[in-house]
Tab-separated table of C-alpha atoms in Angstrom:
chain	number	residue	atom	x	y	z
A	115	MET	CA	-43.056	-102.822	35.592
A	116	GLY	CA	-42.024	-104.806	32.253
A	117	GLY	CA	-42.747	-103.575	28.939
A	118	TRP	CA	-41.776	-100.061	29.138
A	119	GLY	CA	-39.048	-98.012	27.159
A	120	ILE	CA	-37.945	-94.459	26.361
A	121	ARG	CA	-37.349	-92.903	23.134
A	122	LEU	CA	-36.298	-89.339	22.139
A	123	ALA	CA	-39.202	-86.972	21.826
A	124	SER	CA	-40.032	-85.214	18.598
A	125	ALA	CA	-42.016	-81.926	18.028
A	126	ALA	CA	-45.011	-83.966	17.324
A	127	ASP	CA	-45.163	-85.113	20.929
A	128	VAL	CA	-45.781	-81.608	22.367
A	129	GLU	CA	-49.451	-81.917	22.577
A	130	ALA	CA	-49.568	-85.184	24.216
A	131	VAL	CA	-47.095	-83.951	26.758
A	132	ALA	CA	-48.930	-80.654	27.450
A	133	GLU	CA	-52.202	-82.661	28.141
A	134	LEU	CA	-50.382	-84.996	30.461
A	135	ARG	CA	-48.802	-82.115	32.305
A	136	ALA	CA	-52.233	-80.551	32.756
A	137	VAL	CA	-53.775	-83.777	34.246
A	138	VAL	CA	-50.650	-84.682	36.439
A	139	LEU	CA	-50.168	-81.088	37.918
A	140	ARG	CA	-53.900	-80.121	38.354
A	141	ALA	CA	-54.502	-81.386	41.964
A	142	ASP	CA	-51.263	-79.847	43.209
A	143	LEU	CA	-51.768	-76.526	41.349
A	144	GLU	CA	-55.336	-76.317	42.430
A	145	ARG	CA	-54.326	-76.801	46.100
A	146	LEU	CA	-51.790	-73.958	45.659
A	147	GLY	CA	-54.438	-71.748	43.909
A	148	ARG	CA	-52.266	-71.695	40.681
A	149	TYR	CA	-54.270	-73.869	38.327
A	150	ASP	CA	-55.201	-72.124	34.938
A	151	GLU	CA	-56.379	-74.683	32.333
A	152	GLN	CA	-54.654	-72.802	29.372
A	153	ARG	CA	-51.564	-71.650	31.032
A	154	VAL	CA	-50.627	-75.144	32.408
A	155	ARG	CA	-50.476	-76.416	28.817
A	156	GLN	CA	-48.847	-73.275	27.213
A	157	ARG	CA	-45.990	-73.185	29.646
A	158	LEU	CA	-45.024	-76.710	28.468
A	159	ARG	CA	-45.487	-75.660	24.897
A	160	ASP	CA	-43.107	-72.618	25.416
A	161	GLY	CA	-40.428	-74.603	27.019
A	162	PHE	CA	-40.643	-77.964	25.143
A	163	ALA	CA	-37.195	-79.005	23.944
A	164	PRO	CA	-37.625	-82.377	22.014
A	165	ALA	CA	-33.704	-82.640	21.799
A	166	HIS	CA	-33.542	-82.968	25.505
A	167	THR	CA	-36.791	-84.841	26.197
A	168	TRP	CA	-37.691	-88.545	26.180
A	169	VAL	CA	-41.132	-90.092	25.758
A	170	ILE	CA	-41.886	-92.927	28.117
A	171	GLU	CA	-43.854	-95.717	26.470
A	172	VAL	CA	-45.542	-98.593	28.010
A	173	GLY	CA	-46.795	-101.481	25.692
A	174	GLY	CA	-45.545	-99.217	22.753
A	175	ARG	CA	-48.042	-96.489	23.905
A	176	PHE	CA	-47.365	-92.834	25.329
A	177	ALA	CA	-47.262	-93.064	29.016
A	178	GLY	CA	-45.130	-90.015	30.184
A	179	CYS	CA	-42.201	-87.961	29.601
A	180	VAL	CA	-39.025	-86.519	31.070
A	181	ALA	CA	-36.448	-83.966	30.072
A	182	LEU	CA	-32.884	-83.534	31.129
A	183	ARG	CA	-31.829	-80.015	30.082
A	184	PRO	CA	-28.042	-79.227	30.120
A	185	ALA	CA	-27.261	-75.789	32.005
A	186	GLU	CA	-23.988	-74.332	33.476
A	187	HIS	CA	-22.469	-76.660	35.809
A	188	CYS	CA	-25.630	-78.956	35.947
A	189	HIS	CA	-28.600	-80.599	34.131
A	190	TRP	CA	-32.119	-79.662	34.917
A	191	LEU	CA	-34.555	-82.548	35.247
A	192	GLU	CA	-37.886	-81.256	34.067
A	193	HIS	CA	-41.299	-82.329	32.702
A	194	PHE	CA	-41.172	-85.627	34.444
A	195	TYR	CA	-44.858	-86.800	34.149
A	196	LEU	CA	-46.191	-90.321	34.160
A	197	ALA	CA	-49.819	-91.362	33.492
A	198	PRO	CA	-51.614	-91.406	36.721
A	199	ARG	CA	-52.604	-94.998	36.041
A	200	LEU	CA	-48.975	-95.921	36.016
A	201	GLN	CA	-47.867	-93.939	39.091
A	202	GLY	CA	-46.658	-96.343	41.819
A	203	SER	CA	-45.837	-99.142	39.458
A	204	GLY	CA	-42.071	-98.652	39.618
A	205	ILE	CA	-41.825	-97.230	36.008
A	206	GLY	CA	-41.015	-93.697	37.227
A	207	THR	CA	-38.447	-94.918	39.572
A	208	ALA	CA	-36.810	-97.045	36.947
A	209	VAL	CA	-36.718	-94.137	34.421
A	210	LEU	CA	-35.145	-91.736	37.096
A	211	ARG	CA	-32.543	-94.294	38.011
A	212	GLU	CA	-31.535	-94.658	34.386
A	213	LEU	CA	-31.140	-90.814	34.185
A	214	LEU	CA	-29.434	-90.450	37.422
A	215	ASP	CA	-26.867	-93.220	36.490
A	216	ARG	CA	-26.131	-91.334	33.320
A	217	CYS	CA	-25.517	-88.186	35.182
A	218	ASP	CA	-23.286	-90.065	37.718
A	219	ARG	CA	-21.235	-91.465	35.000
A	220	GLU	CA	-20.817	-87.953	33.485
A	221	GLY	CA	-20.101	-86.513	37.036
A	222	THR	CA	-23.056	-84.055	36.478
A	223	ARG	CA	-25.038	-82.348	39.262
A	224	ILE	CA	-28.859	-82.469	38.777
A	225	ARG	CA	-31.311	-79.754	39.823
A	226	LEU	CA	-34.948	-79.717	39.597
A	227	ASN	CA	-38.046	-78.076	41.201
A	228	VAL	CA	-41.185	-79.564	42.500
A	229	LEU	CA	-44.367	-78.038	43.561
A	230	GLN	CA	-44.832	-77.473	47.407
A	231	GLY	CA	-46.674	-80.577	48.767
A	232	SER	CA	-46.255	-82.802	45.826
A	233	ARG	CA	-45.818	-86.505	46.450
A	234	ALA	CA	-43.058	-86.528	43.825
A	235	ARG	CA	-40.735	-84.887	46.475
A	236	ARG	CA	-40.406	-88.066	48.375
A	237	LEU	CA	-39.293	-89.903	45.197
A	238	TYR	CA	-36.584	-87.392	44.604
A	239	GLU	CA	-35.509	-87.456	48.317
A	240	ARG	CA	-35.263	-91.221	48.132
A	241	HIS	CA	-32.827	-90.876	45.257
A	242	GLY	CA	-30.439	-88.479	46.961
A	243	PHE	CA	-31.957	-84.992	46.120
A	244	THR	CA	-31.977	-82.447	48.746
A	245	CYS	CA	-33.764	-79.102	49.325
A	246	GLU	CA	-31.618	-76.228	48.248
A	247	THR	CA	-34.291	-73.473	48.580
A	248	GLU	CA	-37.987	-73.079	48.578
A	249	ASP	CA	-40.738	-70.533	48.090
A	250	PRO	CA	-44.450	-70.748	48.758
A	251	VAL	CA	-44.960	-72.537	45.473
A	252	ASP	CA	-41.704	-74.389	44.543
A	253	VAL	CA	-39.117	-76.529	46.284
A	254	PHE	CA	-35.684	-76.402	44.500
A	255	MET	CA	-33.675	-79.515	44.930
A	256	VAL	CA	-30.065	-80.736	43.938
A	257	ARG	CA	-28.381	-84.062	43.693
A	258	GLU	CA	-24.486	-84.208	43.467
A	259	PRO	CA	-23.114	-86.980	41.262
A	260	ALA	CA	-22.668	-90.255	43.024
A	261	GLN	CA	-18.896	-90.376	42.448
A	262	ALA	CA	-18.492	-86.910	43.832
A	263	VAL	CA	-20.259	-87.979	46.946
A	264	ARG	CA	-18.241	-91.203	47.309
A	265	GLY	CA	-14.939	-89.289	46.555
A	266	SER	CA	-15.565	-86.834	49.440
């Protein structure tokens, strides 16, 4: 797990992130009958906000990304993609833990959505996210800040 870091994204990162999104989501989107080679990339381009996105680097090279977008009464965890060769290595868990710790310190609720049947759902559940609602394509999850849970 050593040798990784995160840096703030720039507009120049959009194509690398769009390509990684297409690779990472392809199997789940195909299973759900929703994969479109152009749309999967364009949706990322349309919503890419470098000011709220971090690039994950391993050995100084692009390996993934994650966004934490402020919204009313919460932050949205979005675009959390890690190169397939690194999935299961502990890097994604470490990055997630870092973001969760930050939100816990700020007392901020986190929301996200994950595709139905995605293995990522188990990662989120292990870190305190619960299903809020779901539809045939997405599962919408929420996690209260740790101090709010402890203070209850």
